[in-house]
Amino acid sequence: MSAIPLVLVGAGGRMGRLIAARALGDPRFVLHGLVDRGATVGTRLHGTASPVVHEDVASACAGAAQPVIIEFALAAATAATLQAAERCGAAVVVGTTGHDDAGRAALAAAAQSIPVLHAANMSTGVTALLAHLGALSAALRGFDARIVEVHHTAKKDAPSGTALALGRALEREAVEYASLRAGSVPGIHTVFFGGAGEHIEITHRAESRDCFAAGALDAAAWLAGKPAGAYGMHDVIRGA
Ligand code: NAD
């Protein structure tokens, strides 16, 4: 199979730079285009050996046959990414978090015409936890469920997209969240079940952003050539 043309949106960011670096050494992909905004991007992308940075997604996709776009940017960027993807016939992996109702509706609408995989957390561990948390929550009905998340101080949204996804997986009326911002933490999520005289804590710690970047590239490879539809990381990671 020939290499998949990859377009990265948010290429100058923490996740974008890491994914670009990994993609350059990954034979499944050819890094076709980088998209970001702002004058500092060239400097921040130094070392990725792909100097052409576009400000719009459609120009970054030009000339690519069935590209896959990976977006790790800001929630406000996603609508334009999806519009360009529909025009180019691209598949899209969206790792960006913090979407409002309109953003979520745009993701669902785009999935009618192109393959869209959106996941607030691309790690194997959180994907597996999301798949099995509902059963534990049901078995612990009498326990209070709380979610605590810790991230680096530059993180824009709170609670994190992962915390909200864990909250949905609990399938309960009321879930309380606590968000802490400290230092350079890539991401810690604890699901806390408090009972009478006992409690359970389940914690996922991302030791670096590598687990997210590896998951995003696996998602892109999996999504290439799939029919239009809304997909998640559980589709990519078998057994989750
Ligand atoms: P970051 O701030 O380091 O990088 C974001 C980049 O996007 C910046 O370079 C910014 O200039 C660029 N950008 C912003 N608006 C843009 C636009 N309209 N078009 C093109 N580029 C634009 O952030 P980060 O730490 O890389 O995280 C990015 C997003 O990914 C956040 O929403 C974060 O919560 C999410 N995230 C998801 C996962 C996951 O596994 N799904 C993991 C980590 C982070």
PDB file of C-alpha atoms and ligand atoms in Angstrom:
ATOM      1  CA  MET A   1       0.000   0.000   0.000  1.00  0.00           C
ATOM      2  CA  SER A   2       1.334   3.454  -0.879  1.00  0.00           C
ATOM      3  CA  ALA A   3       2.100   5.988   1.835  1.00  0.00           C
ATOM      4  CA  ILE A   4      -0.845   8.085   3.061  1.00  0.00           C
ATOM      5  CA  PRO A   5      -0.524  11.840   2.405  1.00  0.00           C
ATOM      6  CA  LEU A   6      -0.819  13.490   5.817  1.00  0.00           C
ATOM      7  CA  VAL A   7      -1.848  17.079   6.543  1.00  0.00           C
ATOM      8  CA  LEU A   8      -1.359  18.399  10.082  1.00  0.00           C
ATOM      9  CA  VAL A   9      -3.487  21.271  11.413  1.00  0.00           C
ATOM     10  CA  GLY A  10      -1.992  22.965  14.464  1.00  0.00           C
ATOM     11  CA  ALA A  11       1.377  21.744  13.245  1.00  0.00           C
ATOM     12  CA  GLY A  12       3.326  24.281  15.297  1.00  0.00           C
ATOM     13  CA  GLY A  13       1.771  23.299  18.615  1.00  0.00           C
ATOM     14  CA  ARG A  14       2.923  20.820  21.261  1.00  0.00           C
ATOM     15  CA  MET A  15       1.015  17.918  19.721  1.00  0.00           C
ATOM     16  CA  GLY A  16       1.475  19.035  16.113  1.00  0.00           C
ATOM     17  CA  ARG A  17       5.271  19.193  16.369  1.00  0.00           C
ATOM     18  CA  LEU A  18       5.434  15.771  17.998  1.00  0.00           C
ATOM     19  CA  ILE A  19       3.152  14.170  15.394  1.00  0.00           C
ATOM     20  CA  ALA A  20       5.151  15.792  12.558  1.00  0.00           C
ATOM     21  CA  ALA A  21       8.406  14.427  13.967  1.00  0.00           C
ATOM     22  CA  ARG A  22       6.958  10.928  14.351  1.00  0.00           C
ATOM     23  CA  ALA A  23       5.294  10.985  10.904  1.00  0.00           C
ATOM     24  CA  LEU A  24       8.617  11.802   9.224  1.00  0.00           C
ATOM     25  CA  GLY A  25      10.017   8.485  10.465  1.00  0.00           C
ATOM     26  CA  ASP A  26       6.839   6.460   9.822  1.00  0.00           C
ATOM     27  CA  PRO A  27       6.690   4.600   6.469  1.00  0.00           C
ATOM     28  CA  ARG A  28       2.865   4.550   6.573  1.00  0.00           C
ATOM     29  CA  PHE A  29       2.816   8.300   5.828  1.00  0.00           C
ATOM     30  CA  VAL A  30       4.232  11.040   3.672  1.00  0.00           C
ATOM     31  CA  LEU A  31       4.024  14.430   5.376  1.00  0.00           C
ATOM     32  CA  HIS A  32       2.198  16.429   2.697  1.00  0.00           C
ATOM     33  CA  GLY A  33       1.232  19.701   4.362  1.00  0.00           C
ATOM     34  CA  LEU A  34       1.447  21.656   7.607  1.00  0.00           C
ATOM     35  CA  VAL A  35      -1.151  24.184   8.707  1.00  0.00           C
ATOM     36  CA  ASP A  36      -0.840  26.726  11.487  1.00  0.00           C
ATOM     37  CA  ARG A  37      -1.150  30.428  11.952  1.00  0.00           C
ATOM     38  CA  GLY A  38       1.123  33.101  13.311  1.00  0.00           C
ATOM     39  CA  ALA A  39       4.625  34.310  12.587  1.00  0.00           C
ATOM     40  CA  THR A  40       6.355  32.137  15.161  1.00  0.00           C
ATOM     41  CA  VAL A  41       5.403  28.863  13.524  1.00  0.00           C
ATOM     42  CA  GLY A  42       8.477  28.655  11.295  1.00  0.00           C
ATOM     43  CA  THR A  43      10.725  28.892  14.318  1.00  0.00           C
ATOM     44  CA  ARG A  44       8.674  26.473  16.354  1.00  0.00           C
ATOM     45  CA  LEU A  45       8.685  23.948  13.512  1.00  0.00           C
ATOM     46  CA  HIS A  46      12.458  24.111  13.177  1.00  0.00           C
ATOM     47  CA  GLY A  47      13.831  20.612  12.753  1.00  0.00           C
ATOM     48  CA  THR A  48      10.819  18.924  11.168  1.00  0.00           C
ATOM     49  CA  ALA A  49      12.389  19.245   7.686  1.00  0.00           C
ATOM     50  CA  SER A  50       9.102  20.344   6.148  1.00  0.00           C
ATOM     51  CA  PRO A  51       9.329  24.112   5.815  1.00  0.00           C
ATOM     52  CA  VAL A  52       6.085  24.854   3.935  1.00  0.00           C
ATOM     53  CA  VAL A  53       3.463  25.995   6.418  1.00  0.00           C
ATOM     54  CA  HIS A  54       0.035  26.939   5.066  1.00  0.00           C
ATOM     55  CA  GLU A  55      -2.520  29.123   6.770  1.00  0.00           C
ATOM     56  CA  ASP A  56      -5.485  27.300   5.257  1.00  0.00           C
ATOM     57  CA  VAL A  57      -6.249  23.606   5.118  1.00  0.00           C
ATOM     58  CA  ALA A  58      -7.388  23.446   1.476  1.00  0.00           C
ATOM     59  CA  SER A  59      -4.019  24.725   0.169  1.00  0.00           C
ATOM     60  CA  ALA A  60      -2.191  22.259   2.403  1.00  0.00           C
ATOM     61  CA  CYS A  61      -4.239  19.407   0.886  1.00  0.00           C
ATOM     62  CA  ALA A  62      -3.729  20.547  -2.733  1.00  0.00           C
ATOM     63  CA  GLY A  63      -2.161  17.876  -4.923  1.00  0.00           C
ATOM     64  CA  ALA A  64      -2.741  15.055  -2.429  1.00  0.00           C
ATOM     65  CA  ALA A  65      -4.819  12.026  -3.421  1.00  0.00           C
ATOM     66  CA  GLN A  66      -7.175  11.098  -0.544  1.00  0.00           C
ATOM     67  CA  PRO A  67      -5.209  12.821   2.211  1.00  0.00           C
ATOM     68  CA  VAL A  68      -5.786  12.256   5.909  1.00  0.00           C
ATOM     69  CA  ILE A  69      -5.889  15.404   8.023  1.00  0.00           C
ATOM     70  CA  ILE A  70      -4.909  15.305  11.704  1.00  0.00           C
ATOM     71  CA  GLU A  71      -6.037  18.335  13.698  1.00  0.00           C
ATOM     72  CA  PHE A  72      -4.718  19.248  17.152  1.00  0.00           C
ATOM     73  CA  ALA A  73      -5.461  22.975  17.356  1.00  0.00           C
ATOM     74  CA  LEU A  74      -8.221  25.065  18.934  1.00  0.00           C
ATOM     75  CA  ALA A  75     -11.923  24.202  18.968  1.00  0.00           C
ATOM     76  CA  ALA A  76     -12.572  27.313  16.857  1.00  0.00           C
ATOM     77  CA  ALA A  77     -10.366  25.860  14.082  1.00  0.00           C
ATOM     78  CA  THR A  78     -12.341  22.645  13.564  1.00  0.00           C
ATOM     79  CA  ALA A  79     -15.223  23.976  11.424  1.00  0.00           C
ATOM     80  CA  ALA A  80     -12.791  25.276   8.773  1.00  0.00           C
ATOM     81  CA  THR A  81     -10.822  22.019   8.888  1.00  0.00           C
ATOM     82  CA  LEU A  82     -13.994  20.009   8.277  1.00  0.00           C
ATOM     83  CA  GLN A  83     -15.153  22.280   5.427  1.00  0.00           C
ATOM     84  CA  ALA A  84     -11.788  21.972   3.678  1.00  0.00           C
ATOM     85  CA  ALA A  85     -11.750  18.212   4.258  1.00  0.00           C
ATOM     86  CA  GLU A  86     -15.165  17.854   2.637  1.00  0.00           C
ATOM     87  CA  ARG A  87     -13.970  19.870  -0.368  1.00  0.00           C
ATOM     88  CA  CYS A  88     -10.755  17.793  -0.716  1.00  0.00           C
ATOM     89  CA  GLY A  89     -12.376  14.406  -0.001  1.00  0.00           C
ATOM     90  CA  ALA A  90     -10.058  13.968   2.981  1.00  0.00           C
ATOM     91  CA  ALA A  91     -10.534  11.825   6.060  1.00  0.00           C
ATOM     92  CA  VAL A  92     -10.099  13.730   9.337  1.00  0.00           C
ATOM     93  CA  VAL A  93      -8.720  12.755  12.741  1.00  0.00           C
ATOM     94  CA  VAL A  94      -9.699  15.429  15.271  1.00  0.00           C
ATOM     95  CA  GLY A  95      -7.794  15.411  18.562  1.00  0.00           C
ATOM     96  CA  THR A  96      -8.786  18.981  19.416  1.00  0.00           C
ATOM     97  CA  THR A  97     -10.954  19.328  22.536  1.00  0.00           C
ATOM     98  CA  GLY A  98     -13.234  22.006  23.971  1.00  0.00           C
ATOM     99  CA  HIS A  99     -15.959  22.020  21.296  1.00  0.00           C
ATOM    100  CA  ASP A 100     -19.317  23.572  22.144  1.00  0.00           C
ATOM    101  CA  ASP A 101     -22.671  22.238  20.894  1.00  0.00           C
ATOM    102  CA  ALA A 102     -22.174  23.881  17.481  1.00  0.00           C
ATOM    103  CA  GLY A 103     -18.696  22.349  17.204  1.00  0.00           C
ATOM    104  CA  ARG A 104     -20.015  18.895  18.047  1.00  0.00           C
ATOM    105  CA  ALA A 105     -22.857  19.351  15.545  1.00  0.00           C
ATOM    106  CA  ALA A 106     -20.323  20.318  12.838  1.00  0.00           C
ATOM    107  CA  LEU A 107     -18.357  17.123  13.543  1.00  0.00           C
ATOM    108  CA  ALA A 108     -21.520  15.022  13.269  1.00  0.00           C
ATOM    109  CA  ALA A 109     -22.628  16.787  10.071  1.00  0.00           C
ATOM    110  CA  ALA A 110     -19.250  16.325   8.365  1.00  0.00           C
ATOM    111  CA  ALA A 111     -19.329  12.609   9.207  1.00  0.00           C
ATOM    112  CA  GLN A 112     -22.301  12.301   6.832  1.00  0.00           C
ATOM    113  CA  SER A 113     -19.994  12.896   3.873  1.00  0.00           C
ATOM    114  CA  ILE A 114     -16.422  12.047   4.987  1.00  0.00           C
ATOM    115  CA  PRO A 115     -14.794   9.741   7.555  1.00  0.00           C
ATOM    116  CA  VAL A 116     -14.318  11.679  10.839  1.00  0.00           C
ATOM    117  CA  LEU A 117     -12.625  10.260  13.917  1.00  0.00           C
ATOM    118  CA  HIS A 118     -12.863  12.474  16.972  1.00  0.00           C
ATOM    119  CA  ALA A 119     -11.392  11.458  20.304  1.00  0.00           C
ATOM    120  CA  ALA A 120     -10.559  13.673  23.261  1.00  0.00           C
ATOM    121  CA  ASN A 121      -7.833  11.212  24.214  1.00  0.00           C
ATOM    122  CA  MET A 122      -5.930   9.072  21.728  1.00  0.00           C
ATOM    123  CA  SER A 123      -4.105   6.906  24.297  1.00  0.00           C
ATOM    124  CA  THR A 124      -4.666   3.152  24.539  1.00  0.00           C
ATOM    125  CA  GLY A 125      -5.170   3.361  28.300  1.00  0.00           C
ATOM    126  CA  VAL A 126      -7.951   5.955  28.289  1.00  0.00           C
ATOM    127  CA  THR A 127      -9.636   4.309  25.296  1.00  0.00           C
ATOM    128  CA  ALA A 128      -9.803   1.017  27.216  1.00  0.00           C
ATOM    129  CA  LEU A 129     -10.961   2.783  30.379  1.00  0.00           C
ATOM    130  CA  LEU A 130     -13.765   4.529  28.473  1.00  0.00           C
ATOM    131  CA  ALA A 131     -14.929   1.185  27.079  1.00  0.00           C
ATOM    132  CA  HIS A 132     -15.200  -0.507  30.481  1.00  0.00           C
ATOM    133  CA  LEU A 133     -16.036   2.300  32.920  1.00  0.00           C
ATOM    134  CA  GLY A 134     -19.794   1.988  32.468  1.00  0.00           C
ATOM    135  CA  ALA A 135     -19.823  -1.539  33.914  1.00  0.00           C
ATOM    136  CA  LEU A 136     -17.842  -0.482  36.994  1.00  0.00           C
ATOM    137  CA  SER A 137     -20.056   2.563  37.470  1.00  0.00           C
ATOM    138  CA  ALA A 138     -23.163   0.351  37.345  1.00  0.00           C
ATOM    139  CA  ALA A 139     -21.652  -2.045  39.914  1.00  0.00           C
ATOM    140  CA  LEU A 140     -20.922   0.909  42.238  1.00  0.00           C
ATOM    141  CA  ARG A 141     -24.312   2.665  42.025  1.00  0.00           C
ATOM    142  CA  GLY A 142     -24.261   3.616  45.711  1.00  0.00           C
ATOM    143  CA  PHE A 143     -20.823   5.253  45.452  1.00  0.00           C
ATOM    144  CA  ASP A 144     -20.284   8.936  44.624  1.00  0.00           C
ATOM    145  CA  ALA A 145     -18.482   9.348  41.292  1.00  0.00           C
ATOM    146  CA  ARG A 146     -15.946  12.188  40.911  1.00  0.00           C
ATOM    147  CA  ILE A 147     -13.383  12.973  38.228  1.00  0.00           C
ATOM    148  CA  VAL A 148     -10.155  14.835  38.927  1.00  0.00           C
ATOM    149  CA  GLU A 149      -7.916  15.995  36.082  1.00  0.00           C
ATOM    150  CA  VAL A 150      -4.506  17.695  36.157  1.00  0.00           C
ATOM    151  CA  HIS A 151      -2.879  19.403  33.142  1.00  0.00           C
ATOM    152  CA  HIS A 152      -0.147  21.896  32.270  1.00  0.00           C
ATOM    153  CA  THR A 153      -0.913  25.569  32.803  1.00  0.00           C
ATOM    154  CA  ALA A 154      -1.261  26.377  29.055  1.00  0.00           C
ATOM    155  CA  LYS A 155      -4.274  24.103  28.608  1.00  0.00           C
ATOM    156  CA  LYS A 156      -7.218  26.178  27.358  1.00  0.00           C
ATOM    157  CA  ASP A 157     -10.317  24.098  28.231  1.00  0.00           C
ATOM    158  CA  ALA A 158     -11.558  22.821  31.604  1.00  0.00           C
ATOM    159  CA  PRO A 159     -12.739  20.255  32.494  1.00  0.00           C
ATOM    160  CA  SER A 160     -10.582  18.473  29.921  1.00  0.00           C
ATOM    161  CA  GLY A 161     -12.236  16.690  27.003  1.00  0.00           C
ATOM    162  CA  THR A 162     -11.039  13.413  28.488  1.00  0.00           C
ATOM    163  CA  ALA A 163     -12.658  14.187  31.855  1.00  0.00           C
ATOM    164  CA  LEU A 164     -15.960  14.938  30.105  1.00  0.00           C
ATOM    165  CA  ALA A 165     -15.701  11.712  28.071  1.00  0.00           C
ATOM    166  CA  LEU A 166     -15.046   9.736  31.271  1.00  0.00           C
ATOM    167  CA  GLY A 167     -18.049  11.481  32.832  1.00  0.00           C
ATOM    168  CA  ARG A 168     -20.288  10.426  29.927  1.00  0.00           C
ATOM    169  CA  ALA A 169     -18.971   6.853  30.190  1.00  0.00           C
ATOM    170  CA  LEU A 170     -20.084   6.729  33.848  1.00  0.00           C
ATOM    171  CA  GLU A 171     -23.714   7.010  32.648  1.00  0.00           C
ATOM    172  CA  ARG A 172     -24.883   8.864  35.756  1.00  0.00           C
ATOM    173  CA  GLU A 173     -27.082  11.877  36.411  1.00  0.00           C
ATOM    174  CA  ALA A 174     -24.545  13.839  38.415  1.00  0.00           C
ATOM    175  CA  VAL A 175     -20.779  13.702  38.105  1.00  0.00           C
ATOM    176  CA  GLU A 176     -18.550  16.267  39.793  1.00  0.00           C
ATOM    177  CA  TYR A 177     -15.309  17.422  38.165  1.00  0.00           C
ATOM    178  CA  ALA A 178     -12.207  19.048  39.607  1.00  0.00           C
ATOM    179  CA  SER A 179      -9.593  20.597  37.295  1.00  0.00           C
ATOM    180  CA  LEU A 180      -6.067  21.502  38.399  1.00  0.00           C
ATOM    181  CA  ARG A 181      -3.534  23.361  36.246  1.00  0.00           C
ATOM    182  CA  ALA A 182       0.102  22.948  37.281  1.00  0.00           C
ATOM    183  CA  GLY A 183       3.495  23.006  35.596  1.00  0.00           C
ATOM    184  CA  SER A 184       4.018  20.877  32.467  1.00  0.00           C
ATOM    185  CA  VAL A 185       1.809  17.849  33.271  1.00  0.00           C
ATOM    186  CA  PRO A 186       0.745  16.174  29.948  1.00  0.00           C
ATOM    187  CA  GLY A 187      -2.423  14.766  31.563  1.00  0.00           C
ATOM    188  CA  ILE A 188      -3.574  12.900  34.676  1.00  0.00           C
ATOM    189  CA  HIS A 189      -7.164  11.682  35.073  1.00  0.00           C
ATOM    190  CA  THR A 190      -8.551  10.005  38.178  1.00  0.00           C
ATOM    191  CA  VAL A 191     -12.015   8.493  38.415  1.00  0.00           C
ATOM    192  CA  PHE A 192     -12.897   8.373  42.094  1.00  0.00           C
ATOM    193  CA  PHE A 193     -15.742   6.244  43.464  1.00  0.00           C
ATOM    194  CA  GLY A 194     -16.402   7.119  47.109  1.00  0.00           C
ATOM    195  CA  GLY A 195     -18.454   4.655  49.161  1.00  0.00           C
ATOM    196  CA  ALA A 196     -19.205   4.143  52.873  1.00  0.00           C
ATOM    197  CA  GLY A 197     -15.904   3.226  54.480  1.00  0.00           C
ATOM    198  CA  GLU A 198     -14.162   2.418  51.174  1.00  0.00           C
ATOM    199  CA  HIS A 199     -13.245   4.017  47.887  1.00  0.00           C
ATOM    200  CA  ILE A 200     -11.816   3.140  44.493  1.00  0.00           C
ATOM    201  CA  GLU A 201      -9.478   5.354  42.468  1.00  0.00           C
ATOM    202  CA  ILE A 202      -8.570   4.625  38.856  1.00  0.00           C
ATOM    203  CA  THR A 203      -5.832   6.855  37.479  1.00  0.00           C
ATOM    204  CA  HIS A 204      -4.427   7.241  33.988  1.00  0.00           C
ATOM    205  CA  ARG A 205      -1.143   9.153  33.782  1.00  0.00           C
ATOM    206  CA  ALA A 206       0.227  10.198  30.421  1.00  0.00           C
ATOM    207  CA  GLU A 207       3.975  10.071  31.073  1.00  0.00           C
ATOM    208  CA  SER A 208       4.543  12.202  27.967  1.00  0.00           C
ATOM    209  CA  ARG A 209       2.502  13.247  24.884  1.00  0.00           C
ATOM    210  CA  ASP A 210       3.910  10.253  22.965  1.00  0.00           C
ATOM    211  CA  CYS A 211       0.876   8.061  23.737  1.00  0.00           C
ATOM    212  CA  PHE A 212      -1.429  10.670  22.170  1.00  0.00           C
ATOM    213  CA  ALA A 213       0.787  11.181  19.105  1.00  0.00           C
ATOM    214  CA  ALA A 214       1.163   7.434  18.489  1.00  0.00           C
ATOM    215  CA  GLY A 215      -2.615   7.018  18.842  1.00  0.00           C
ATOM    216  CA  ALA A 216      -3.301   9.879  16.406  1.00  0.00           C
ATOM    217  CA  LEU A 217      -1.060   8.324  13.747  1.00  0.00           C
ATOM    218  CA  ASP A 218      -2.598   4.869  14.273  1.00  0.00           C
ATOM    219  CA  ALA A 219      -6.023   6.500  13.948  1.00  0.00           C
ATOM    220  CA  ALA A 220      -4.975   8.206  10.689  1.00  0.00           C
ATOM    221  CA  ALA A 221      -3.668   4.931   9.226  1.00  0.00           C
ATOM    222  CA  TRP A 222      -6.859   3.126  10.277  1.00  0.00           C
ATOM    223  CA  LEU A 223      -9.186   5.848   8.932  1.00  0.00           C
ATOM    224  CA  ALA A 224      -7.605   6.075   5.452  1.00  0.00           C
ATOM    225  CA  GLY A 225      -9.995   4.581   2.889  1.00  0.00           C
ATOM    226  CA  LYS A 226     -12.893   4.099   5.356  1.00  0.00           C
ATOM    227  CA  PRO A 227     -16.419   5.087   4.288  1.00  0.00           C
ATOM    228  CA  ALA A 228     -17.991   8.305   5.573  1.00  0.00           C
ATOM    229  CA  GLY A 229     -19.014   8.061   9.203  1.00  0.00           C
ATOM    230  CA  ALA A 230     -18.277   9.059  12.801  1.00  0.00           C
ATOM    231  CA  TYR A 231     -15.560   6.925  14.373  1.00  0.00           C
ATOM    232  CA  GLY A 232     -13.752   6.781  17.722  1.00  0.00           C
ATOM    233  CA  MET A 233     -10.505   5.400  19.115  1.00  0.00           C
ATOM    234  CA  HIS A 234     -12.367   2.263  20.255  1.00  0.00           C
ATOM    235  CA  ASP A 235     -12.708   1.467  16.520  1.00  0.00           C
ATOM    236  CA  VAL A 236      -8.926   1.698  16.125  1.00  0.00           C
ATOM    237  CA  ILE A 237      -7.802  -0.084  19.273  1.00  0.00           C
ATOM    238  CA  ARG A 238      -9.014  -3.660  19.243  1.00  0.00           C
ATOM    239  CA  GLY A 239     -10.461  -4.910  22.484  1.00  0.00           C
ATOM    240  CA  ALA A 240     -11.160  -1.433  23.877  1.00  0.00           C
TER     241      ALA A 240
HETATM  242  P1  NAD B   1      -0.914  24.077  21.477  1.00  0.00           P
HETATM  243  O1  NAD B   1      -1.500  25.371  21.955  1.00  0.00           O
HETATM  244  O2  NAD B   1       0.494  23.743  21.841  1.00  0.00           O
HETATM  245  O3  NAD B   1      -1.014  23.990  19.880  1.00  0.00           O
HETATM  246  C1  NAD B   1      -2.141  24.380  19.149  1.00  0.00           C
HETATM  247  C2  NAD B   1      -1.654  24.897  17.800  1.00  0.00           C
HETATM  248  O4  NAD B   1      -2.800  25.141  16.976  1.00  0.00           O
HETATM  249  C3  NAD B   1      -0.877  26.219  17.907  1.00  0.00           C
HETATM  250  O5  NAD B   1       0.352  26.138  17.205  1.00  0.00           O
HETATM  251  C4  NAD B   1      -1.830  27.234  17.254  1.00  0.00           C
HETATM  252  O6  NAD B   1      -1.125  28.298  16.591  1.00  0.00           O
HETATM  253  C5  NAD B   1      -2.569  26.336  16.271  1.00  0.00           C
HETATM  254  N1  NAD B   1      -3.851  26.902  15.843  1.00  0.00           N
HETATM  255  C6  NAD B   1      -4.768  27.556  16.580  1.00  0.00           C
HETATM  256  N2  NAD B   1      -5.807  27.928  15.810  1.00  0.00           N
HETATM  257  C7  NAD B   1      -5.536  27.492  14.557  1.00  0.00           C
HETATM  258  C8  NAD B   1      -6.220  27.584  13.330  1.00  0.00           C
HETATM  259  N3  NAD B   1      -7.399  28.217  13.228  1.00  0.00           N
HETATM  260  N4  NAD B   1      -5.668  27.002  12.241  1.00  0.00           N
HETATM  261  C9  NAD B   1      -4.482  26.375  12.323  1.00  0.00           C
HETATM  262  N5  NAD B   1      -3.765  26.273  13.479  1.00  0.00           N
HETATM  263  C10 NAD B   1      -4.297  26.833  14.574  1.00  0.00           C
HETATM  264  O7  NAD B   1      -1.907  22.936  21.986  1.00  0.00           O
HETATM  265  P2  NAD B   1      -1.635  21.354  22.121  1.00  0.00           P
HETATM  266  O8  NAD B   1      -1.142  21.070  23.505  1.00  0.00           O
HETATM  267  O9  NAD B   1      -0.872  20.866  20.940  1.00  0.00           O
HETATM  268  O10 NAD B   1      -3.140  20.832  22.072  1.00  0.00           O
HETATM  269  C11 NAD B   1      -3.965  21.102  20.933  1.00  0.00           C
HETATM  270  C12 NAD B   1      -5.353  20.521  21.173  1.00  0.00           C
HETATM  271  O11 NAD B   1      -5.254  19.097  21.276  1.00  0.00           O
HETATM  272  C13 NAD B   1      -6.050  20.983  22.441  1.00  0.00           C
HETATM  273  O12 NAD B   1      -7.434  21.110  22.179  1.00  0.00           O
HETATM  274  C14 NAD B   1      -5.790  19.851  23.429  1.00  0.00           C
HETATM  275  O13 NAD B   1      -6.747  19.774  24.443  1.00  0.00           O
HETATM  276  C15 NAD B   1      -5.871  18.676  22.489  1.00  0.00           C
HETATM  277  N6  NAD B   1      -5.188  17.455  22.906  1.00  0.00           N
HETATM  278  C16 NAD B   1      -5.799  16.286  22.589  1.00  0.00           C
HETATM  279  C17 NAD B   1      -5.178  15.089  22.876  1.00  0.00           C
HETATM  280  C18 NAD B   1      -5.838  13.808  22.439  1.00  0.00           C
HETATM  281  O14 NAD B   1      -5.299  12.719  22.722  1.00  0.00           O
HETATM  282  N7  NAD B   1      -6.953  13.887  21.718  1.00  0.00           N
HETATM  283  C19 NAD B   1      -3.935  15.060  23.520  1.00  0.00           C
HETATM  284  C20 NAD B   1      -3.330  16.286  23.817  1.00  0.00           C
HETATM  285  C21 NAD B   1      -3.959  17.494  23.497  1.00  0.00           C
END
